[in-house]
Each structure stands twice: as structure tokens, then as C-alpha cells.
PDB file of C-alpha atoms in Angstrom:
ATOM      1  CA  MET A 191      88.147 122.720  70.066  1.00 92.00           C
ATOM      2  CA  GLU A 192      91.792 123.699  69.710  1.00 94.00           C
ATOM      3  CA  PHE A 193      94.742 122.584  71.836  1.00 95.00           C
ATOM      4  CA  LEU A 194      96.704 125.619  72.986  1.00 97.00           C
ATOM      5  CA  GLU A 195      99.086 123.866  75.337  1.00 96.00           C
ATOM      6  CA  VAL A 196      99.612 120.605  77.197  1.00 98.00           C
ATOM      7  CA  LYS A 197     102.470 120.179  79.634  1.00 97.00           C
ATOM      8  CA  LYS A 198     103.546 118.211  82.681  1.00 98.00           C
ATOM      9  CA  ILE A 199     103.511 120.380  85.816  1.00 98.00           C
ATOM     10  CA  TRP A 200     104.426 117.919  88.609  1.00 98.00           C
ATOM     11  CA  ASP A 201     106.023 114.472  88.976  1.00 98.00           C
ATOM     12  CA  LYS A 202     108.050 114.653  92.191  1.00 98.00           C
ATOM     13  CA  SER A 203     106.288 111.809  94.017  1.00 98.00           C
ATOM     14  CA  PRO A 204     106.432 108.140  92.904  1.00 98.00           C
ATOM     15  CA  HIS A 205     102.679 108.366  92.155  1.00 98.00           C
ATOM     16  CA  ASN A 206     100.950 111.709  91.452  1.00 98.00           C
ATOM     17  CA  ALA A 207      97.216 111.503  90.803  1.00 98.00           C
ATOM     18  CA  PHE A 208      93.574 112.590  91.388  1.00 98.00           C
ATOM     19  CA  THR A 209      93.654 116.323  90.619  1.00 98.00           C
ATOM     20  CA  ASP A 210      91.543 119.432  90.910  1.00 98.00           C
ATOM     21  CA  LEU A 211      92.056 123.002  89.703  1.00 98.00           C
ATOM     22  CA  ILE A 212      90.669 126.406  90.691  1.00 98.00           C
ATOM     23  CA  LYS A 213      91.329 130.153  90.298  1.00 98.00           C
ATOM     24  CA  PHE A 214      91.417 131.839  93.706  1.00 98.00           C
ATOM     25  CA  GLY A 215      92.421 135.484  93.890  1.00 97.00           C
ATOM     26  CA  GLU A 216      95.263 136.088  91.467  1.00 97.00           C
ATOM     27  CA  TYR A 217      96.596 132.521  91.636  1.00 98.00           C
ATOM     28  CA  TRP A 218      95.778 129.233  89.969  1.00 98.00           C
ATOM     29  CA  TYR A 219      95.709 126.344  92.445  1.00 98.00           C
ATOM     30  CA  CYS A 220      96.099 122.652  91.673  1.00 98.00           C
ATOM     31  CA  THR A 221      95.805 119.836  94.181  1.00 98.00           C
ATOM     32  CA  PHE A 222      96.521 116.120  93.856  1.00 98.00           C
ATOM     33  CA  ARG A 223      97.462 113.045  95.870  1.00 98.00           C
ATOM     34  CA  GLU A 224     101.108 112.110  96.357  1.00 98.00           C
ATOM     35  CA  ALA A 225     101.858 108.504  97.351  1.00 98.00           C
ATOM     36  CA  ASP A 226     104.069 105.513  96.652  1.00 97.00           C
ATOM     37  CA  GLU A 227     101.493 103.950  94.342  1.00 97.00           C
ATOM     38  CA  HIS A 228      97.830 103.984  93.304  1.00 96.00           C
ATOM     39  CA  MET A 229      96.518 101.812  96.147  1.00 95.00           C
ATOM     40  CA  SER A 230      99.101 102.473  98.876  1.00 97.00           C
ATOM     41  CA  MET A 231      97.940 103.795 102.255  1.00 97.00           C
ATOM     42  CA  ASP A 232     100.358 106.728 102.503  1.00 97.00           C
ATOM     43  CA  GLY A 233      98.600 109.394 100.416  1.00 98.00           C
ATOM     44  CA  LYS A 234      98.735 113.119 101.196  1.00 98.00           C
ATOM     45  CA  LEU A 235      97.347 116.116  99.315  1.00 98.00           C
ATOM     46  CA  ARG A 236      99.849 118.430  97.671  1.00 98.00           C
ATOM     47  CA  VAL A 237      98.669 121.975  96.894  1.00 98.00           C
ATOM     48  CA  ILE A 238     100.616 123.960  94.285  1.00 98.00           C
ATOM     49  CA  ARG A 239      99.935 127.373  92.791  1.00 98.00           C
ATOM     50  CA  SER A 240     100.935 129.566  89.873  1.00 98.00           C
ATOM     51  CA  LEU A 241     100.304 133.097  88.644  1.00 98.00           C
ATOM     52  CA  ASN A 242     100.165 132.139  84.979  1.00 95.00           C
ATOM     53  CA  GLY A 243     100.108 128.343  84.770  1.00 96.00           C
ATOM     54  CA  LYS A 244     103.763 128.147  83.749  1.00 95.00           C
ATOM     55  CA  LYS A 245     105.786 128.079  86.942  1.00 97.00           C
ATOM     56  CA  TRP A 246     104.265 126.167  89.865  1.00 98.00           C
ATOM     57  CA  SER A 247     105.362 126.127  93.498  1.00 98.00           C
ATOM     58  CA  SER A 248     104.214 124.002  96.423  1.00 98.00           C
ATOM     59  CA  VAL A 249     102.301 125.799  99.180  1.00 98.00           C
ATOM     60  CA  ALA A 250     100.980 122.918 101.306  1.00 98.00           C
ATOM     61  CA  LEU A 251     101.103 119.180 101.974  1.00 98.00           C
ATOM     62  CA  LEU A 252      98.028 118.003 103.888  1.00 98.00           C
ATOM     63  CA  GLY A 253      97.787 114.609 105.527  1.00 98.00           C
ATOM     64  CA  PHE A 254      95.573 112.768 107.966  1.00 98.00           C
ATOM     65  CA  ASP A 255      97.007 110.775 110.866  1.00 96.00           C
ATOM     66  CA  GLY A 256      96.013 107.135 110.415  1.00 95.00           C
ATOM     67  CA  GLY A 257      94.697 107.412 106.881  1.00 97.00           C
ATOM     68  CA  ASP A 258      95.337 107.667 103.149  1.00 98.00           C
ATOM     69  CA  VAL A 259      94.051 110.995 101.772  1.00 98.00           C
ATOM     70  CA  ARG A 260      92.589 110.983  98.250  1.00 98.00           C
ATOM     71  CA  ASP A 261      90.359 112.896  95.823  1.00 98.00           C
ATOM     72  CA  GLY A 262      91.016 116.458  96.974  1.00 98.00           C
ATOM     73  CA  LYS A 263      88.437 118.877  95.525  1.00 98.00           C
ATOM     74  CA  PHE A 264      88.472 122.681  95.668  1.00 98.00           C
ATOM     75  CA  SER A 265      85.645 125.171  96.107  1.00 98.00           C
ATOM     76  CA  ILE A 266      85.285 128.751  97.351  1.00 98.00           C
ATOM     77  CA  THR A 267      83.043 129.516 100.318  1.00 98.00           C
ATOM     78  CA  PRO A 268      80.718 132.554 100.635  1.00 97.00           C
ATOM     79  CA  LYS A 269      83.326 134.000 103.047  1.00 97.00           C
ATOM     80  CA  ASN A 270      85.868 133.871 100.219  1.00 98.00           C
ATOM     81  CA  GLU A 271      87.826 131.014 101.761  1.00 98.00           C
ATOM     82  CA  LEU A 272      89.446 128.327  99.657  1.00 98.00           C
ATOM     83  CA  MET A 273      87.933 125.010 100.720  1.00 98.00           C
ATOM     84  CA  LEU A 274      89.490 121.619 100.111  1.00 98.00           C
ATOM     85  CA  ASN A 275      87.477 118.503 100.831  1.00 98.00           C
ATOM     86  CA  ALA A 276      88.769 114.953 100.498  1.00 98.00           C
ATOM     87  CA  GLY A 277      88.229 111.338 101.401  1.00 98.00           C
ATOM     88  CA  VAL A 278      90.369 109.304 103.784  1.00 98.00           C
ATOM     89  CA  ARG A 279      90.862 105.536 103.757  1.00 98.00           C
ATOM     90  CA  LEU A 280      91.399 104.689 107.418  1.00 98.00           C
ATOM     91  CA  VAL A 281      94.242 102.352 108.377  1.00 97.00           C
ATOM     92  CA  GLU A 282      92.135 101.081 111.283  1.00 97.00           C
ATOM     93  CA  SER A 283      88.354 101.030 111.014  1.00 96.00           C
ATOM     94  CA  ILE A 284      86.138 102.945 113.447  1.00 96.00           C
ATOM     95  CA  ASP A 285      82.984 101.068 114.480  1.00 94.00           C
ATOM     96  CA  GLY A 286      83.450  98.928 111.390  1.00 95.00           C
ATOM     97  CA  LEU A 287      83.675 101.948 109.060  1.00 97.00           C
ATOM     98  CA  ASN A 288      86.746 102.354 106.856  1.00 97.00           C
ATOM     99  CA  THR A 289      86.365 105.809 105.296  1.00 98.00           C
ATOM    100  CA  ARG A 290      86.026 109.393 106.426  1.00 98.00           C
ATOM    101  CA  SER A 291      85.267 112.685 104.648  1.00 98.00           C
ATOM    102  CA  VAL A 292      87.347 115.685 105.743  1.00 98.00           C
ATOM    103  CA  THR A 293      87.722 119.416 105.007  1.00 98.00           C
ATOM    104  CA  TRP A 294      90.424 122.091 105.202  1.00 98.00           C
ATOM    105  CA  LEU A 295      89.933 125.871 104.838  1.00 98.00           C
ATOM    106  CA  SER A 296      92.322 128.665 103.872  1.00 98.00           C
ATOM    107  CA  ALA A 297      91.958 132.445 103.633  1.00 98.00           C
ATOM    108  CA  ASP A 298      95.018 132.896 101.418  1.00 98.00           C
ATOM    109  CA  GLY A 299      95.572 129.501  99.753  1.00 97.00           C
ATOM    110  CA  LYS A 300      98.884 129.080 101.557  1.00 97.00           C
ATOM    111  CA  ASN A 301      98.064 128.786 105.255  1.00 98.00           C
ATOM    112  CA  TRP A 302      95.540 126.028 105.947  1.00 98.00           C
ATOM    113  CA  SER A 303      93.315 125.271 108.915  1.00 98.00           C
ATOM    114  CA  GLU A 304      93.301 122.148 110.997  1.00 97.00           C
ATOM    115  CA  VAL A 305      91.393 119.290 109.447  1.00 98.00           C
ATOM    116  CA  PHE A 306      87.627 119.306 110.120  1.00 98.00           C
ATOM    117  CA  THR A 307      85.890 115.944 110.682  1.00 97.00           C
ATOM    118  CA  CYS A 308      82.111 116.233 110.918  1.00 96.00           C
ATOM    119  CA  PRO A 309      80.432 113.179 112.520  1.00 97.00           C
ATOM    120  CA  THR A 310      78.312 112.674 109.385  1.00 98.00           C
ATOM    121  CA  GLY A 311      81.538 112.201 107.397  1.00 98.00           C
ATOM    122  CA  LEU A 312      82.502 108.953 109.128  1.00 98.00           C
ATOM    123  CA  GLY A 313      81.761 105.957 106.924  1.00 98.00           C
ATOM    124  CA  THR A 314      81.160 107.875 103.709  1.00 98.00           C
ATOM    125  CA  TRP A 315      83.122 109.370 100.835  1.00 98.00           C
ATOM    126  CA  ARG A 316      81.885 112.837  99.866  1.00 98.00           C
ATOM    127  CA  TRP A 317      83.254 113.353  96.368  1.00 94.00           C
ATOM    128  CA  SER A 318      83.493 116.943  95.067  1.00 95.00           C
ATOM    129  CA  THR A 319      81.603 119.968  96.358  1.00 97.00           C
ATOM    130  CA  THR A 320      79.553 122.634  94.558  1.00 98.00           C
ATOM    131  CA  TRP A 321      78.176 125.831  96.109  1.00 98.00           C
ATOM    132  CA  HIS A 322      74.808 127.410  95.314  1.00 98.00           C
ATOM    133  CA  GLU A 323      73.012 130.201  97.193  1.00 96.00           C
ATOM    134  CA  LYS A 324      75.583 130.108 100.044  1.00 97.00           C
ATOM    135  CA  THR A 325      75.112 126.373 100.545  1.00 98.00           C
ATOM    136  CA  ALA A 326      77.512 123.642  99.453  1.00 98.00           C
ATOM    137  CA  TYR A 327      76.345 120.224  98.273  1.00 98.00           C
ATOM    138  CA  SER A 328      78.201 116.937  97.937  1.00 98.00           C
ATOM    139  CA  ILE A 329      77.202 113.323  97.288  1.00 98.00           C
ATOM    140  CA  GLY A 330      78.532 110.645  99.600  1.00 98.00           C
ATOM    141  CA  TYR A 331      78.929 107.029  98.584  1.00 97.00           C
ATOM    142  CA  THR A 332      80.290 103.705  99.951  1.00 95.00           C
ATOM    143  CA  GLY A 333      80.099 102.492 103.555  1.00 95.00           C
ATOM    144  CA  LYS A 334      76.939 103.721 105.280  1.00 96.00           C
ATOM    145  CA  ASP A 335      76.068 105.590 102.068  1.00 97.00           C
ATOM    146  CA  LYS A 336      76.284 102.712  99.604  1.00 94.00           C
ATOM    147  CA  LEU A 337      72.817 103.759  98.374  1.00 96.00           C
ATOM    148  CA  GLY A 338      73.986 107.369  97.989  1.00 97.00           C
ATOM    149  CA  CYS A 339      73.392 110.454 100.096  1.00 98.00           C
ATOM    150  CA  LEU A 340      73.225 114.155  99.208  1.00 98.00           C
ATOM    151  CA  TYR A 341      74.752 116.344 101.921  1.00 98.00           C
ATOM    152  CA  SER A 342      74.817 120.100 102.429  1.00 98.00           C
ATOM    153  CA  THR A 343      76.860 122.545 104.508  1.00 98.00           C
ATOM    154  CA  LYS A 344      76.940 126.275 105.172  1.00 98.00           C
ATOM    155  CA  ASP A 345      80.554 126.449 106.353  1.00 97.00           C
ATOM    156  CA  GLY A 346      82.313 123.286 105.135  1.00 97.00           C
ATOM    157  CA  LYS A 347      82.677 122.060 108.712  1.00 97.00           C
ATOM    158  CA  LYS A 348      79.253 120.703 109.656  1.00 97.00           C
ATOM    159  CA  TRP A 349      77.316 118.673 107.088  1.00 98.00           C
ATOM    160  CA  LYS A 350      73.722 117.473 107.158  1.00 98.00           C
ATOM    161  CA  ILE A 351      71.692 115.024 105.085  1.00 98.00           C
ATOM    162  CA  VAL A 352      69.506 116.451 102.313  1.00 98.00           C
ATOM    163  CA  LYS A 353      68.475 113.203 100.606  1.00 98.00           C
ATOM    164  CA  ASP A 354      69.475 109.639 101.469  1.00 97.00           C
ATOM    165  CA  LYS A 355      68.980 106.540  99.295  1.00 97.00           C
ATOM    166  CA  LEU A 356      69.768 108.818  96.390  1.00 98.00           C
ATOM    167  CA  PHE A 357      71.128 106.477  93.728  1.00 97.00           C
ATOM    168  CA  PRO A 358      68.796 105.255  90.957  1.00 95.00           C
ATOM    169  CA  THR A 359      69.212 101.556  91.831  1.00 93.00           C
ATOM    170  CA  LYS A 360      70.422  99.552  94.809  1.00 89.00           C
ATOM    171  CA  ASN A 361      73.478  98.393  92.875  1.00 78.00           C
ATOM    172  CA  SER A 362      76.400  99.201  95.172  1.00 71.00           C
ATOM    173  CA  SER A 363      78.800 100.125  92.350  1.00 91.00           C
ATOM    174  CA  TRP A 364      77.595 103.752  92.122  1.00 96.00           C
ATOM    175  CA  SER A 365      80.412 106.056  93.175  1.00 96.00           C
ATOM    176  CA  GLU A 366      81.972 109.347  91.999  1.00 97.00           C
ATOM    177  CA  SER A 367      79.907 112.370  90.974  1.00 98.00           C
ATOM    178  CA  SER A 368      80.134 115.936  89.717  1.00 98.00           C
ATOM    179  CA  LEU A 369      77.396 118.447  90.604  1.00 98.00           C
ATOM    180  CA  VAL A 370      76.386 121.484  88.501  1.00 98.00           C
ATOM    181  CA  PHE A 371      73.715 124.088  89.293  1.00 98.00           C
ATOM    182  CA  LEU A 372      71.988 126.197  86.670  1.00 97.00           C
ATOM    183  CA  GLU A 373      71.034 129.784  87.517  1.00 96.00           C
ATOM    184  CA  ASN A 374      67.439 128.767  88.309  1.00 96.00           C
ATOM    185  CA  GLY A 375      68.680 126.309  90.931  1.00 98.00           C
ATOM    186  CA  ASP A 376      68.196 123.130  88.891  1.00 98.00           C
ATOM    187  CA  LEU A 377      70.794 120.566  89.928  1.00 98.00           C
ATOM    188  CA  TYR A 378      72.433 118.102  87.539  1.00 97.00           C
ATOM    189  CA  VAL A 379      74.739 115.261  88.551  1.00 98.00           C
ATOM    190  CA  LEU A 380      77.119 113.202  86.422  1.00 98.00           C
ATOM    191  CA  LEU A 381      77.346 109.874  88.242  1.00 98.00           C
ATOM    192  CA  ARG A 382      79.813 107.044  87.730  1.00 97.00           C
ATOM    193  CA  ARG A 383      79.635 103.328  88.387  1.00 93.00           C
ATOM    194  CA  ASP A 384      82.925 101.614  89.210  1.00 89.00           C
ATOM    195  CA  SER A 385      82.777  98.760  86.726  1.00 85.00           C
ATOM    196  CA  GLN A 386      83.395  99.143  82.976  1.00 86.00           C
ATOM    197  CA  SER A 387      80.410  96.832  82.550  1.00 86.00           C
ATOM    198  CA  TYR A 388      78.070  99.544  83.828  1.00 91.00           C
ATOM    199  CA  THR A 389      77.163 102.829  82.131  1.00 93.00           C
ATOM    200  CA  SER A 390      77.087 106.277  83.708  1.00 95.00           C
ATOM    201  CA  VAL A 391      73.959 108.362  84.289  1.00 96.00           C
ATOM    202  CA  LEU A 392      72.918 112.004  84.423  1.00 97.00           C
ATOM    203  CA  GLY A 393      70.713 112.991  87.342  1.00 97.00           C
ATOM    204  CA  PHE A 394      68.333 115.937  87.636  1.00 97.00           C
ATOM    205  CA  SER A 395      66.489 117.526  90.535  1.00 98.00           C
ATOM    206  CA  LYS A 396      64.817 120.778  91.532  1.00 98.00           C
ATOM    207  CA  PHE A 397      65.036 122.426  94.947  1.00 97.00           C
ATOM    208  CA  PRO A 398      64.818 121.057  97.645  1.00 97.00           C
ATOM    209  CA  TYR A 399      66.548 118.173  95.763  1.00 98.00           C
ATOM    210  CA  GLU A 400      64.512 115.353  97.257  1.00 97.00           C
ATOM    211  CA  LYS A 401      62.980 114.020  94.012  1.00 98.00           C
ATOM    212  CA  TRP A 402      65.310 112.827  91.251  1.00 98.00           C
ATOM    213  CA  SER A 403      65.164 111.600  87.672  1.00 97.00           C
ATOM    214  CA  TRP A 404      68.002 109.758  85.927  1.00 96.00           C
ATOM    215  CA  SER A 405      69.060 109.361  82.271  1.00 95.00           C
ATOM    216  CA  ASP A 406      71.372 106.569  81.118  1.00 95.00           C
ATOM    217  CA  LEU A 407      74.307 107.968  79.109  1.00 95.00           C
ATOM    218  CA  ASN A 408      75.096 104.533  77.637  1.00 93.00           C
ATOM    219  CA  VAL A 409      78.846 104.731  78.250  1.00 94.00           C
ATOM    220  CA  PRO A 410      81.050 103.811  81.229  1.00 95.00           C
ATOM    221  CA  ILE A 411      83.241 106.611  82.604  1.00 96.00           C
ATOM    222  CA  GLY A 412      85.654 107.303  85.427  1.00 96.00           C
ATOM    223  CA  GLY A 413      86.691 110.384  87.396  1.00 97.00           C
ATOM    224  CA  PRO A 414      83.799 112.675  86.347  1.00 98.00           C
ATOM    225  CA  LYS A 415      84.188 116.445  86.256  1.00 98.00           C
ATOM    226  CA  MET A 416      81.428 118.524  84.636  1.00 98.00           C
ATOM    227  CA  ILE A 417      80.810 122.242  84.026  1.00 98.00           C
ATOM    228  CA  TYR A 418      78.012 124.149  82.276  1.00 97.00           C
ATOM    229  CA  MET A 419      78.835 125.975  79.024  1.00 96.00           C
ATOM    230  CA  GLU A 420      76.299 128.778  78.700  1.00 94.00           C
ATOM    231  CA  LYS A 421      76.911 129.633  75.027  1.00 92.00           C
ATOM    232  CA  GLN A 422      76.375 126.035  73.923  1.00 91.00           C
ATOM    233  CA  ASP A 423      73.691 125.320  76.538  1.00 92.00           C
ATOM    234  CA  LYS A 424      75.391 121.990  77.167  1.00 94.00           C
ATOM    235  CA  PHE A 425      77.525 120.423  79.824  1.00 97.00           C
ATOM    236  CA  LEU A 426      81.192 119.786  79.149  1.00 98.00           C
ATOM    237  CA  ALA A 427      82.834 116.970  81.078  1.00 98.00           C
ATOM    238  CA  THR A 428      86.324 115.557  81.408  1.00 98.00           C
ATOM    239  CA  VAL A 429      86.190 111.823  82.118  1.00 98.00           C
ATOM    240  CA  ARG A 430      88.069 108.580  81.751  1.00 97.00           C
ATOM    241  CA  LEU A 431      86.906 106.559  78.759  1.00 96.00           C
ATOM    242  CA  TYR A 432      87.814 102.985  77.954  1.00 94.00           C
ATOM    243  CA  GLY A 433      89.044 101.406  74.729  1.00 84.00           C
ATOM    244  CA  ASN A 434      90.465  98.126  73.504  1.00 72.00           C
ATOM    245  CA  GLN A 435      94.068  99.087  74.263  1.00 70.00           C
ATOM    246  CA  SER A 436      94.032 101.560  77.143  1.00 82.00           C
ATOM    247  CA  ALA A 437      92.005 104.036  79.126  1.00 94.00           C
ATOM    248  CA  ARG A 438      92.149 107.680  78.062  1.00 96.00           C
ATOM    249  CA  THR A 439      91.109 111.072  79.417  1.00 98.00           C
ATOM    250  CA  SER A 440      88.738 112.962  77.126  1.00 97.00           C
ATOM    251  CA  LEU A 441      86.554 116.039  76.887  1.00 98.00           C
ATOM    252  CA  CYS A 442      82.933 115.131  76.205  1.00 98.00           C
ATOM    253  CA  TRP A 443      79.814 117.160  75.440  1.00 97.00           C
ATOM    254  CA  ILE A 444      76.725 116.167  77.409  1.00 96.00           C
ATOM    255  CA  ASP A 445      73.321 117.073  76.010  1.00 91.00           C
ATOM    256  CA  TYR A 446      71.238 117.214  79.175  1.00 88.00           C
ATOM    257  CA  GLU A 447      67.916 117.436  77.349  1.00 86.00           C
ATOM    258  CA  ASN A 448      68.481 114.232  75.387  1.00 88.00           C
ATOM    259  CA  GLY A 449      70.779 112.456  77.854  1.00 88.00           C
ATOM    260  CA  GLU A 450      73.655 111.936  75.430  1.00 92.00           C
ATOM    261  CA  LEU A 451      77.437 111.946  75.995  1.00 96.00           C
ATOM    262  CA  ARG A 452      79.695 112.524  72.989  1.00 96.00           C
ATOM    263  CA  GLU A 453      83.512 112.448  72.996  1.00 96.00           C
ATOM    264  CA  ALA A 454      84.942 115.666  71.540  1.00 97.00           C
ATOM    265  CA  LEU A 455      88.690 115.778  72.262  1.00 97.00           C
ATOM    266  CA  THR A 456      91.145 113.219  73.626  1.00 96.00           C
ATOM    267  CA  LEU A 457      93.871 114.583  75.895  1.00 97.00           C
ATOM    268  CA  PRO A 458      97.389 113.119  75.733  1.00 97.00           C
ATOM    269  CA  SER A 459      96.815 110.274  78.179  1.00 97.00           C
ATOM    270  CA  GLY A 460      96.780 106.556  78.786  1.00 96.00           C
ATOM    271  CA  GLY A 461      96.965 103.807  81.402  1.00 94.00           C
ATOM    272  CA  ASP A 462      96.416 105.150  84.914  1.00 95.00           C
ATOM    273  CA  THR A 463      94.698 108.451  84.062  1.00 97.00           C
ATOM    274  CA  SER A 464      91.777 110.892  84.543  1.00 97.00           C
ATOM    275  CA  TYR A 465      90.421 112.814  87.609  1.00 98.00           C
ATOM    276  CA  ALA A 466      90.412 116.288  86.133  1.00 98.00           C
ATOM    277  CA  GLY A 467      89.882 119.807  87.340  1.00 98.00           C
ATOM    278  CA  MET A 468      88.244 122.292  84.937  1.00 98.00           C
ATOM    279  CA  VAL A 469      88.141 126.101  84.871  1.00 98.00           C
ATOM    280  CA  TYR A 470      86.702 128.048  81.916  1.00 98.00           C
ATOM    281  CA  GLU A 471      88.013 131.607  81.625  1.00 95.00           C
ATOM    282  CA  GLU A 472      88.039 134.007  78.656  1.00 91.00           C
ATOM    283  CA  ASP A 473      87.121 131.323  76.101  1.00 93.00           C
ATOM    284  CA  VAL A 474      89.946 129.063  77.284  1.00 97.00           C
ATOM    285  CA  LEU A 475      89.370 125.862  79.230  1.00 98.00           C
ATOM    286  CA  TRP A 476      92.097 125.003  81.738  1.00 98.00           C
ATOM    287  CA  ILE A 477      92.228 121.300  82.624  1.00 98.00           C
ATOM    288  CA  SER A 478      94.341 119.569  85.251  1.00 98.00           C
ATOM    289  CA  TYR A 479      94.546 115.782  85.058  1.00 98.00           C
ATOM    290  CA  TYR A 480      96.935 112.928  85.677  1.00 98.00           C
ATOM    291  CA  SER A 481      98.245 110.287  83.331  1.00 98.00           C
ATOM    292  CA  SER A 482     100.888 107.583  82.951  1.00 97.00           C
ATOM    293  CA  HIS A 483     101.197 107.628  79.148  1.00 96.00           C
ATOM    294  CA  GLU A 484     104.805 108.859  79.424  1.00 97.00           C
ATOM    295  CA  GLY A 485     105.733 106.217  81.981  1.00 95.00           C
ATOM    296  CA  LYS A 486     105.557 107.798  85.430  1.00 97.00           C
ATOM    297  CA  THR A 487     102.140 108.796  86.729  1.00 98.00           C
ATOM    298  CA  SER A 488     102.303 112.600  86.615  1.00 98.00           C
ATOM    299  CA  ILE A 489     100.193 115.775  86.740  1.00 98.00           C
ATOM    300  CA  TYR A 490      99.403 117.603  83.487  1.00 98.00           C
ATOM    301  CA  LEU A 491      97.847 120.945  82.574  1.00 98.00           C
ATOM    302  CA  ALA A 492      96.036 121.417  79.268  1.00 98.00           C
ATOM    303  CA  LYS A 493      94.624 124.596  77.759  1.00 98.00           C
ATOM    304  CA  VAL A 494      91.914 124.248  75.136  1.00 98.00           C
ATOM    305  CA  ARG A 495      90.177 127.001  73.187  1.00 97.00           C
ATOM    306  CA  ILE A 496      86.456 126.347  72.787  1.00 92.00           C
TER     307      ILE A 496
END
């Protein structure tokens, strides 16, 4: 791997974090949470875009009345709409539930719909969305889904349960995930546990995704984002790794046949960091992530030649 470029692209809020990245039409889009601090309850999603990755401009700021919006994740619907799903920490609980999963849609990346709140999204945190065969899938955790639940949707508005009690054990620390489909429909999931004392796992299932097998990757991670690299026949992930001095954001190869994760390249990062977006185009990997290694928690864009 070869670094081509790493630069800060946004730092206008006191705390800028939890990114995603996508190419939609002729523009690159990056989204992230703006707030006063990591755990404050005032978060909103900023959406910025750029033609070439050099000059970025804001096109939207999306909030939710009565909640802190976090973990915005992009995808593109079969109708060629840009979809943004996120989790909301509610200021006041509803029927004892403190979280809600929400969705916005846009035809042009600039003008966004009203927020959609499916009833199944109350009390769960659907984290990242991947489309396959005109159906989107996302794994919910916490709240009513502390044992994990795989959801699907055809339009991003109404979600239904595909598989509940999904996680490999009843340990409630399972959380964030990244889903990747192979061409034959096989589904792989990189799954995190919140504590550094617990290791991550790689999940596998075939359609209709009701039976699962899990491989321990023997390393704790945070903020998982995974894509499939066809030439190498391996997964490439950007995750938070932990060391003696500080956390770091790194690119890691994942051998799905042997269930192994190997660090390949450390991005300039440290402290409060991770939560990447990844787009591979013309042998160059574009990575959005956030980090506080230069002091203020800011948004960065890296380009890496594979």
C-alpha cells in the first residue's frame, strides 16, 4: 500500500466525528456528526460534497427533534437515491426505549427528504446499510435488539425483521457491524464488541440469512468498515485498533477463509479516532475518518494506492 494523500477536510464544529463516504453521480459525499463533544446530546449530521476531493462544501445539516444524531451511513437505493441512515439517542425515552433508527433520502444529494421513522426502528440502533438484489440489510443492536437483529428494507422507509437473536453469544456488548455481499449472495459481517477486553468476529451466512457461523478474529476493534477486494479475494477493513499509548485507525486485511485480521497500514491518527468510510475506485482507496491526533477532533480524507 502507498499513501497518496492525507488531509484534513473539516473541523468547523467543536467535535467532528463518525464519518462515511460515497461517490454519487459526479460528486463525492462525506457525512459526519457535529456536536459540542463526543457524548453530548446535541449531535446533527453534516453532509459535504466535492467534485475531486480537494474543495468541500456543505450541502445539508440534518437533525432530529429531541435527539442526538450519530453514525450516519450512506448507500444508494435501486431508484438511484442517496440514502442516509443513522441512530438517534433520545433525550426522553419512549416506552422505556432510548434509541431510534432513522433514514433520509435524496435524489440529488443536496435536497433531502423529511426524516423517516419506521416503527421497527424504535429501541434499536441499525448501524450501516448494504444493498443486494434491490434489498437493503442492516444489523440492529442495543435496546430491544441487545441480542442482535438483521433487518431488511426495499425502500429505506419500512424495515422488517429477517433474523432476530443474531449475535453469536448472549453477551450484550456486541454492537457495530459492517455487511458485505459477494456476487453469489453470500453475506459476511464484521462485528464489534464494545469492550477492549473482547475480540471481534467475522460472521457468514447464505440466503435467506437465517443460519449463521462466526469466526473469532482474536483482536478487539472499533468502528468497523469493510469492503471486498476482488483481485486479492480478501476483505479490507478500516477499524480502530488499540495499543499501549493510544488508539489508532488502521487498514487491515481480513482473510475470510481462515478468519484472520492483519494490520497493513496505520493512518495518521490517535486518541478519539476511527469510524471510516471507504470507496475503492481505479486502484485508489478513498478513506474518510476522524481523529484527534492534531488536537481538535476533525475529519480527514486519505487516498491509498493498493
